[in-house]
Coordinates of N, CA, C and O in Angstrom, one line a residue:
M1 N 20.2 -59.2 132.1 CA 20.2 -59.9 130.9 C 21.6 -60.0 130.3 O 22.0 -61.0 129.7
Q2 N 22.4 -58.9 130.5 CA 23.7 -58.8 129.9 C 24.6 -59.9 130.6 O 25.4 -60.5 129.9
Q3 N 24.5 -60.1 131.9 CA 25.3 -61.1 132.6 C 24.9 -62.5 132.1 O 25.8 -63.4 132.0
L4 N 23.6 -62.7 131.9 CA 23.2 -64.0 131.4 C 23.8 -64.3 130.0 O 24.3 -65.4 129.8
E5 N 23.7 -63.3 129.1 CA 24.3 -63.5 127.8 C 25.8 -63.7 127.9 O 26.3 -64.6 127.2
G6 N 26.4 -63.0 128.7 CA 27.9 -63.1 128.9 C 28.2 -64.5 129.4 O 29.2 -65.1 129.0
G7 N 27.5 -65.0 130.4 CA 27.7 -66.3 130.9 C 27.6 -67.4 129.9 O 28.4 -68.4 129.8
I8 N 26.5 -67.3 129.1 CA 26.3 -68.3 128.0 C 27.5 -68.2 127.0 O 28.0 -69.3 126.6
L9 N 27.9 -67.0 126.6 CA 29.0 -66.9 125.7 C 30.3 -67.4 126.3 O 31.1 -68.1 125.6
R10 N 30.6 -67.2 127.6 CA 31.8 -67.7 128.2 C 31.8 -69.2 128.2 O 32.8 -69.9 128.0
R11 N 30.6 -69.8 128.5 CA 30.5 -71.3 128.5 C 30.7 -71.8 127.1 O 31.4 -72.9 126.9
A12 N 30.2 -71.1 126.1 CA 30.4 -71.6 124.7 C 31.9 -71.5 124.3 O 32.4 -72.4 123.7
L13 N 32.5 -70.4 124.8 CA 34.0 -70.3 124.5 C 34.7 -71.4 125.2 O 35.7 -72.0 124.6
D14 N 34.4 -71.8 126.4 CA 35.0 -72.9 127.1 C 34.8 -74.2 126.3 O 35.8 -75.0 126.2
R15 N 33.6 -74.4 125.8 CA 33.3 -75.6 125.1 C 34.0 -75.7 123.7 O 34.5 -76.7 123.3
F16 N 33.9 -74.6 123.0 CA 34.3 -74.6 121.6 C 35.7 -74.1 121.3 O 36.3 -74.3 120.3
G17 N 36.2 -73.4 122.3 CA 37.6 -73.0 122.3 C 38.0 -71.7 121.6 O 39.1 -71.2 121.8
S18 N 37.2 -71.2 120.7 CA 37.5 -69.9 120.0 C 36.3 -69.1 119.7 O 35.2 -69.6 119.5
V19 N 36.5 -67.8 119.6 CA 35.5 -66.9 119.2 C 35.0 -67.2 117.8 O 33.8 -67.2 117.5
N20 N 35.9 -67.6 116.9 CA 35.5 -68.0 115.5 C 34.5 -69.2 115.6 O 33.5 -69.1 114.8
E21 N 34.8 -70.2 116.4 CA 33.9 -71.4 116.4 C 32.6 -71.0 117.0 O 31.5 -71.5 116.6
V22 N 32.6 -70.2 118.1 CA 31.3 -69.8 118.8 C 30.5 -69.0 117.8 O 29.3 -69.2 117.7
S23 N 31.1 -68.1 117.0 CA 30.5 -67.3 116.0 C 29.8 -68.2 115.0 O 28.6 -68.0 114.7
K24 N 30.5 -69.2 114.5 CA 29.9 -70.1 113.5 C 28.7 -70.9 114.1 O 27.7 -71.0 113.5
R25 N 28.9 -71.5 115.2 CA 27.9 -72.4 115.8 C 26.7 -71.7 116.3 O 25.6 -72.2 116.2
L26 N 26.9 -70.5 116.8 CA 25.7 -69.7 117.3 C 25.1 -68.7 116.3 O 24.1 -68.1 116.6
G27 N 25.8 -68.5 115.2 CA 25.4 -67.6 114.2 C 25.4 -66.1 114.7 O 24.5 -65.4 114.4
I28 N 26.4 -65.8 115.5 CA 26.6 -64.5 116.0 C 27.9 -63.9 115.5 O 28.9 -64.6 115.5
N29 N 27.8 -62.6 115.1 CA 29.0 -62.0 114.6 C 30.1 -61.9 115.6 O 29.8 -61.7 116.8
R30 N 31.3 -62.0 115.3 CA 32.4 -62.0 116.2 C 32.4 -60.7 117.0 O 32.6 -60.7 118.2
S31 N 32.2 -59.6 116.4 CA 32.2 -58.3 117.1 C 31.1 -58.2 118.1 O 31.2 -57.6 119.2
T32 N 30.0 -58.9 117.8 CA 28.8 -58.9 118.8 C 29.2 -59.7 120.0 O 28.9 -59.4 121.2
I33 N 30.0 -60.8 119.8 CA 30.4 -61.7 120.9 C 31.3 -60.8 121.8 O 31.1 -60.8 123.1
F34 N 32.3 -60.2 121.3 CA 33.2 -59.3 122.1 C 32.5 -58.2 122.8 O 32.7 -58.0 124.0
R35 N 31.5 -57.6 122.1 CA 30.8 -56.5 122.8 C 29.9 -57.0 123.9 O 29.9 -56.4 125.0
K36 N 29.3 -58.1 123.7 CA 28.4 -58.7 124.8 C 29.3 -59.2 126.0 O 28.8 -59.0 127.1
L37 N 30.4 -59.7 125.7 CA 31.3 -60.1 126.8 C 31.8 -58.9 127.6 O 31.8 -58.9 128.9
K38 N 32.1 -57.8 126.9 CA 32.5 -56.6 127.6 C 31.4 -56.0 128.4 O 31.6 -55.6 129.5
E39 N 30.2 -55.9 127.8 CA 29.1 -55.4 128.5 C 28.7 -56.2 129.8 O 28.4 -55.7 130.8
S40 N 28.9 -57.5 129.7 CA 28.6 -58.4 130.8 C 29.6 -58.1 131.9 O 29.2 -58.1 133.1
E41 N 30.8 -58.0 131.6 CA 31.9 -57.7 132.6 C 31.6 -56.3 133.2 O 31.7 -56.2 134.5
E42 N 31.3 -55.3 132.5 CA 31.0 -54.0 133.0 C 29.8 -54.0 134.0 O 29.8 -53.4 135.0
T43 N 28.8 -54.8 133.6 CA 27.6 -54.9 134.5 C 28.0 -55.6 135.8 O 27.5 -55.2 136.9
A44 N 28.8 -56.6 135.7 CA 29.2 -57.4 136.9 C 30.0 -56.5 137.8 O 29.8 -56.5 139.0
I45 N 30.8 -55.6 137.3 CA 31.6 -54.7 138.1 C 30.7 -53.7 138.8 O 30.8 -53.4 140.0
K46 N 29.8 -53.1 138.0 CA 28.9 -52.1 138.6 C 28.0 -52.7 139.7 O 27.6 -52.0 140.6
T47 N 27.6 -53.9 139.6 CA 26.7 -54.5 140.6 C 27.4 -55.2 141.7 O 26.8 -55.8 142.6
G48 N 28.8 -55.2 141.6 CA 29.6 -55.9 142.7 C 29.6 -57.4 142.6 O 30.0 -58.0 143.5
E49 N 29.3 -57.9 141.4 CA 29.3 -59.4 141.2 C 30.5 -59.8 140.5 O 30.6 -60.9 140.0
H50 N 31.5 -58.9 140.3 CA 32.7 -59.2 139.6 C 33.6 -60.1 140.4 O 33.9 -60.0 141.5
T51 N 34.1 -61.2 139.7 CA 35.1 -62.1 140.3 C 36.2 -62.3 139.3 O 36.0 -62.3 138.1
N52 N 37.4 -62.4 139.8 CA 38.6 -62.6 139.0 C 38.9 -64.0 138.8 O 38.8 -64.9 139.6

């Protein structure tokens, strides 16, 4: 689930360009976005699905 959320947030960042804009459009606190992206990355590393 963490990787799915992280992927969605990364796509939103690509589309909208900034954490502030993603936060406004998705109604998610900025700190939550950063936390979920970090958790997603950590999960990917642990499961061997990490790509640079």
